[in-house]
Coordinates of C-alpha atoms and ligand atoms in Angstrom, one line a residue:
M229 CA 8.1 -36.0 -40.4
L230 CA 7.4 -32.6 -42.1
S231 CA 3.7 -33.4 -41.8
D232 CA 4.0 -34.4 -38.3
L233 CA 5.9 -30.8 -37.5
T234 CA 3.2 -28.9 -39.3
S235 CA 0.4 -30.5 -37.3
L236 CA 2.5 -30.1 -34.2
H237 CA 3.0 -26.4 -34.9
T238 CA -0.9 -25.9 -35.5
E239 CA -1.6 -27.9 -32.2
A240 CA 0.8 -25.8 -30.2
L241 CA -0.6 -22.4 -31.4
T242 CA -4.0 -23.5 -30.5
A243 CA -2.9 -24.5 -27.0
L244 CA -1.2 -21.3 -26.6
D245 CA -4.2 -19.3 -27.4
A246 CA -6.2 -21.4 -24.6
A247 CA -3.5 -21.1 -22.1
S248 CA -5.4 -18.8 -19.4
D249 CA -2.7 -17.9 -17.2
E250 CA 1.2 -18.2 -16.4
T251 CA 0.8 -21.5 -14.7
A252 CA -0.8 -23.2 -18.0
L253 CA 1.8 -21.5 -20.1
E254 CA 4.6 -23.0 -18.1
A255 CA 2.9 -26.4 -18.5
L256 CA 2.5 -25.9 -22.1
R257 CA 6.3 -25.0 -22.4
I258 CA 7.4 -28.2 -20.8
D259 CA 4.8 -30.1 -22.9
Y260 CA 6.3 -29.0 -26.1
L261 CA 9.8 -27.8 -25.3
G262 CA 11.0 -29.8 -22.2
K263 CA 13.3 -32.6 -22.2
K264 CA 10.5 -35.3 -22.9
G265 CA 8.4 -32.8 -24.7
K266 CA 6.7 -33.3 -28.1
L267 CA 8.9 -31.2 -30.0
T268 CA 12.0 -32.8 -28.4
A269 CA 10.7 -36.1 -29.2
L270 CA 10.3 -35.2 -32.8
S271 CA 13.7 -33.8 -33.3
S272 CA 15.3 -36.8 -32.1
G273 CA 13.8 -38.4 -35.0
M274 CA 16.2 -36.2 -37.4
K275 CA 18.9 -39.1 -37.4
D276 CA 16.4 -41.3 -39.3
V277 CA 15.4 -38.7 -41.9
P278 CA 17.1 -39.2 -45.5
P279 CA 20.1 -37.1 -46.3
D280 CA 18.3 -35.4 -49.4
I281 CA 15.5 -34.1 -47.3
K282 CA 17.5 -33.5 -44.0
K283 CA 18.1 -30.0 -44.5
D284 CA 14.2 -28.9 -45.2
V285 CA 13.1 -30.9 -42.1
G286 CA 15.9 -29.1 -40.0
A287 CA 14.7 -25.9 -41.2
K288 CA 11.1 -26.6 -40.3
L289 CA 12.0 -28.1 -36.9
N290 CA 13.7 -24.7 -36.2
E291 CA 10.9 -22.8 -37.5
V292 CA 8.4 -24.5 -35.3
R293 CA 10.6 -24.3 -32.1
T294 CA 10.9 -20.5 -32.7
A295 CA 7.3 -20.1 -33.2
I296 CA 6.5 -21.9 -30.0
T297 CA 9.1 -20.0 -28.2
D298 CA 8.1 -16.6 -29.4
G299 CA 4.4 -17.5 -28.6
I300 CA 5.2 -18.1 -25.1
T301 CA 7.1 -15.1 -24.7
S302 CA 4.6 -12.8 -26.1
R303 CA 1.8 -14.4 -23.9
Q304 CA 3.8 -14.0 -21.0
L305 CA 4.6 -10.3 -21.5
A306 CA 0.5 -9.9 -22.3
F307 CA -0.1 -11.7 -18.9
Q308 CA 2.4 -9.1 -17.1
A309 CA 1.0 -6.1 -18.8
A310 CA -2.4 -7.0 -17.7
K311 CA -1.3 -7.6 -14.1
D312 CA 0.4 -4.0 -14.1
A313 CA -2.8 -2.4 -15.5
A314 CA -4.7 -4.1 -12.7
S315 CA -2.3 -3.0 -9.9
V316 CA -2.9 0.8 -11.0
S317 CA -6.5 0.8 -11.8
G318 CA -7.9 3.7 -9.9
L319 CA -4.7 5.5 -10.0
D320 CA -4.7 8.7 -11.9
I321 CA -1.2 9.9 -12.3
T322 CA -2.3 13.3 -13.5
L323 CA -3.6 14.3 -10.1
P324 CA -1.3 17.1 -8.7
G325 CA 0.7 16.0 -5.3
R326 CA -0.7 16.4 -1.9
P327 CA 0.8 19.6 -0.2
G328 CA 1.6 20.1 3.5
Q329 CA 2.5 16.7 4.3
G330 CA 5.7 16.4 6.1
T331 CA 7.0 19.7 5.1
G332 CA 9.2 21.1 7.7
S333 CA 9.8 24.6 9.0
L334 CA 12.8 26.6 10.4
H335 CA 13.9 26.1 14.2
P336 CA 12.8 29.1 16.2
L337 CA 16.6 29.7 16.9
T338 CA 17.4 29.9 13.1
Q339 CA 14.2 32.0 12.4
I340 CA 15.5 34.8 14.9
R341 CA 19.3 34.5 13.5
H342 CA 18.0 35.1 10.1
L343 CA 15.9 37.9 11.3
A344 CA 18.9 39.5 13.5
I345 CA 21.3 39.0 10.6
S346 CA 19.1 40.4 7.9
T347 CA 18.2 43.5 9.8
L348 CA 21.8 44.2 10.4
R349 CA 23.1 43.6 7.1
R350 CA 20.7 46.4 5.9
M351 CA 22.4 48.7 8.1
G352 CA 25.7 47.9 6.5
F353 CA 27.2 45.1 8.8
A354 CA 28.8 42.1 7.3
L355 CA 29.2 38.6 8.4
A356 CA 32.4 37.7 10.4
E357 CA 33.5 34.6 12.0
G358 CA 36.4 33.2 14.4
P359 CA 37.0 29.6 15.8
E360 CA 35.2 28.2 18.8
I361 CA 38.3 26.7 20.1
E362 CA 40.4 30.0 21.1
T363 CA 43.5 31.3 22.9
E364 CA 43.3 33.3 26.1
W365 CA 44.6 36.1 24.4
H366 CA 41.6 36.5 22.0
C367 CA 39.1 35.7 24.4
F368 CA 40.2 37.6 27.3
D369 CA 43.7 39.4 27.3
A370 CA 43.1 41.5 24.1
L371 CA 39.5 42.2 25.4
N372 CA 41.1 43.8 28.5
T373 CA 40.0 41.3 30.9
P374 CA 42.5 41.0 33.9
A375 CA 44.2 37.5 34.6
D376 CA 42.3 37.2 37.9
H377 CA 38.7 38.0 36.5
P378 CA 36.2 35.5 37.5
A379 CA 35.1 34.6 34.1
R380 CA 38.6 33.1 33.7
N381 CA 38.3 30.4 36.3
E382 CA 38.5 26.8 35.6
S383 CA 35.0 26.7 37.1
D384 CA 33.4 29.1 34.6
T385 CA 35.4 28.3 31.4
F386 CA 36.3 24.9 29.6
Y387 CA 40.0 24.8 29.1
L388 CA 41.9 22.6 26.6
N389 CA 45.0 20.8 27.9
D390 CA 47.0 23.0 25.7
G391 CA 45.9 26.0 27.2
R392 CA 43.4 26.9 24.8
L393 CA 39.7 27.3 25.7
L394 CA 36.2 27.1 24.4
R395 CA 35.3 30.9 23.7
T396 CA 33.1 32.3 26.4
H397 CA 31.7 34.6 24.2
T398 CA 31.6 35.9 20.5
S399 CA 33.5 39.1 21.6
S400 CA 36.7 37.2 20.7
V401 CA 35.7 37.6 17.0
Q402 CA 36.1 41.6 17.5
I403 CA 40.0 40.6 18.0
R404 CA 40.3 38.1 15.3
T405 CA 38.6 40.7 12.8
M406 CA 40.5 43.8 13.9
E407 CA 43.6 41.6 13.7
T408 CA 43.2 40.9 10.0
V409 CA 41.1 43.7 8.3
K410 CA 43.0 45.7 5.8
Q411 CA 41.3 49.1 6.2
L412 CA 38.6 50.9 8.2
P413 CA 35.6 51.1 8.6
V414 CA 35.1 47.8 10.5
R415 CA 31.4 47.2 10.7
I416 CA 30.8 43.3 11.3
I417 CA 28.4 40.9 13.1
A418 CA 29.4 37.3 14.3
P419 CA 26.5 35.1 15.3
G420 CA 27.9 31.9 16.8
A421 CA 28.2 29.4 19.6
A422 CA 29.7 30.1 23.1
Y423 CA 30.5 27.8 26.1
R424 CA 30.6 28.2 29.7
R425 CA 30.6 25.9 32.6
D426 CA 27.3 26.7 33.9
E427 CA 24.8 24.4 35.9
I428 CA 22.3 23.5 33.2
D429 CA 18.8 24.7 34.1
A430 CA 15.8 26.6 32.7
T431 CA 18.0 29.6 31.8
H432 CA 21.4 28.1 31.2
L433 CA 23.0 25.8 28.8
S434 CA 26.7 25.1 28.7
V435 CA 26.5 26.0 24.9
F436 CA 24.4 28.8 23.6
N437 CA 24.2 31.3 20.6
Q438 CA 25.3 34.8 20.7
L439 CA 25.6 37.7 18.3
E440 CA 28.3 40.2 18.2
G441 CA 28.7 43.3 16.7
L442 CA 31.4 45.9 16.2
Y443 CA 31.8 49.2 14.4
V444 CA 35.0 51.1 14.3
D445 CA 36.0 54.3 12.3
K446 CA 37.0 57.8 12.8
D447 CA 34.5 59.5 15.1
V448 CA 32.1 56.8 15.7
S449 CA 30.0 58.1 18.6
L450 CA 27.6 56.9 21.7
A451 CA 24.8 58.5 19.7
D452 CA 25.7 55.9 16.6
L453 CA 25.5 53.1 19.2
K454 CA 22.1 54.2 20.5
G455 CA 20.6 54.8 17.0
T456 CA 21.8 51.5 15.7
L457 CA 20.5 49.5 18.6
E458 CA 17.4 51.1 19.1
Y459 CA 16.5 50.7 15.6
F460 CA 17.5 47.0 15.6
F461 CA 15.5 46.3 18.7
R462 CA 12.4 48.0 17.3
E463 CA 12.7 45.9 14.2
I464 CA 12.7 42.7 16.3
F465 CA 10.1 43.6 19.0
G466 CA 8.1 46.2 16.9
P467 CA 8.2 49.8 16.1
K468 CA 6.9 51.2 19.5
T469 CA 9.3 49.0 21.7
A470 CA 10.9 51.3 24.3
V471 CA 14.6 50.6 24.7
R472 CA 16.9 52.0 27.7
F473 CA 20.6 52.1 28.1
R474 CA 21.3 51.2 31.9
P475 CA 25.2 52.1 32.7
H476 CA 27.0 48.7 33.5
F477 CA 30.6 47.6 33.4
F478 CA 32.3 45.2 30.9
P479 CA 36.2 45.2 30.7
F480 CA 36.2 45.7 26.9
T481 CA 34.1 48.7 26.7
E482 CA 33.9 52.1 28.2
P483 CA 31.5 53.4 29.1
S484 CA 29.3 50.2 29.1
F485 CA 25.7 49.7 29.1
E486 CA 23.0 46.9 29.3
I487 CA 20.2 47.5 27.3
D488 CA 16.7 46.7 28.3
V489 CA 13.4 46.5 26.2
K490 CA 10.2 47.4 27.6
L491 CA 7.7 44.4 26.9
E492 CA 3.9 44.7 27.2
A493 CA 2.5 42.0 29.7
K494 CA -1.0 41.2 28.8
G495 CA -2.9 42.1 31.9
K496 CA 0.1 42.9 33.8
E497 CA 2.4 45.9 34.4
D498 CA 4.9 46.4 31.5
R499 CA 8.4 44.9 32.3
W500 CA 11.9 46.0 31.4
I501 CA 13.9 43.2 30.4
E502 CA 17.7 43.1 29.9
I503 CA 18.4 41.9 26.3
A504 CA 22.1 42.9 25.4
G505 CA 25.3 44.4 26.5
C506 CA 27.3 47.1 24.7
G507 CA 29.5 50.0 25.1
M508 CA 32.2 52.1 23.4
V509 CA 35.4 50.0 22.6
D510 CA 38.0 50.6 25.4
P511 CA 41.2 52.2 24.0
A512 CA 43.0 49.2 25.6
V513 CA 41.2 46.8 23.1
F514 CA 42.8 48.9 20.3
E515 CA 46.1 48.9 22.0
A516 CA 46.1 45.2 22.2
V517 CA 45.2 44.8 18.7
G518 CA 47.8 47.3 17.6
Q519 CA 50.5 45.0 19.6
T520 CA 49.6 42.0 17.2
R521 CA 49.2 44.2 13.8
K522 CA 52.4 46.1 14.2
D523 CA 50.8 49.1 12.4
T524 CA 48.7 52.1 13.5
L525 CA 45.2 51.4 11.8
F526 CA 43.8 51.1 15.2
D527 CA 45.6 53.9 16.8
P528 CA 43.2 54.8 19.9
T529 CA 43.8 58.6 19.4
E530 CA 42.7 58.4 15.8
I531 CA 39.5 56.2 16.0
T532 CA 36.5 55.2 18.2
G533 CA 34.2 52.2 17.9
F534 CA 31.2 50.4 19.6
A535 CA 30.4 47.1 20.2
F536 CA 27.6 45.0 21.4
G537 CA 26.7 41.4 22.1
L538 CA 23.5 39.6 22.8
G539 CA 22.0 36.1 23.6
L540 CA 20.2 34.6 20.4
D541 CA 18.5 32.0 22.6
R542 CA 17.4 34.6 24.9
L543 CA 16.0 36.5 22.2
A544 CA 14.2 33.7 20.8
M545 CA 12.6 33.0 24.5
I546 CA 11.4 36.4 25.0
L547 CA 9.9 36.8 21.6
H548 CA 8.0 33.6 22.0
G549 CA 7.4 33.3 25.7
I550 CA 9.5 30.2 25.9
T551 CA 9.9 29.6 29.6
D552 CA 12.8 26.9 29.4
I553 CA 16.0 27.2 27.3
R554 CA 16.2 23.4 27.1
H555 CA 13.3 23.2 24.6
L556 CA 15.4 24.8 21.9
I557 CA 17.5 21.7 21.9
E558 CA 15.4 18.8 22.6
N559 CA 13.9 18.8 19.3
D560 CA 10.6 17.6 20.5
L561 CA 8.1 18.1 17.5
R562 CA 5.3 19.3 19.8
F563 CA 7.3 22.1 20.6
L564 CA 8.9 22.8 17.1
R565 CA 5.6 22.5 15.3
Q566 CA 4.5 25.8 17.0
F567 CA 6.8 27.8 14.9
Ligands
DAH657 N1 30.6 39.7 25.7 C1 29.6 39.8 26.6 C2 28.9 38.6 27.3 O1 29.1 37.6 26.8 C3 28.4 40.7 26.0 C4 29.0 41.9 25.6 C5 28.7 43.1 26.3 C6 29.4 42.3 24.2 C7 29.1 44.3 25.8 C8 30.0 43.3 24.1 C9 29.9 44.4 24.5 O2 30.5 43.7 22.8 O3 30.1 45.6 24.2 O4 28.4 38.8 28.3

């Protein structure tokens, strides 16, 4: 039996060397280790082995079984490694990656918002925010807008069942800020969404983006307002841009102005384009804030301020010559890839 085992061992190792693929290897495993395999057959002869050599024969049997099993495993690993090597042949893993594929870019609206914010922050304005679901007080009353003002109609403003509304402008953040600050000066900008029940067309969406500004302190003047906004629009549209202030009316500022910038149209006459609203904060606004605060920080006989508001969508459209505001929300890659 011992010599049978020895010759089976030699035979199996030769067969292992000869196995040329995984199928041959599996056949070999069944041939030796399977239920009807050669080694299995030999080990069933153990019961006839005389007791004095049983131990040696058993040890030899285990040795041969282990040798065959290990042999099969190591051949299997070798076959797998060869396969892996074949599948990556021609691949140089030291090559650098390919740049530029699928790299995104910022949406034109995001770009213009970043530019506007960074320009105004350089001038000392800090970011402020307020809720998009607002009270009538913050959106209208405190901003000196009378109850019968057309902007307050249900046909123009989205009202909630509880009497609150979706803010129609970011000017409500002026009130939110003045109600909560601890000291002067107040010098804030508030970019954010505004909502109106407009018919949607090339220049109107029911949700759009504004940027509000407010500067309040002792002795803030109309000259400060002009200087700040002229500088701002020249940063946006270029240093030679002409900026004009046209008298207008807003309930929350007095005096009020609309700001136009002069844009060069290639081959055509230059055009003045309305770009923002602004003015000196109406004392009635300070009085409304004083009612909530119950202190005199915003005493209108002591302080003045200027405010402005502009449409970021409109700014992006003018800057890039976009003729339909809906492009800004449709996420058409043919449009977006141009920026
Ligand atoms: N809230 C105005 C609007 O939505 C824009 C505006 C005008 C804001 C004048 C101001 C301002 O702060 O002083 O049309």
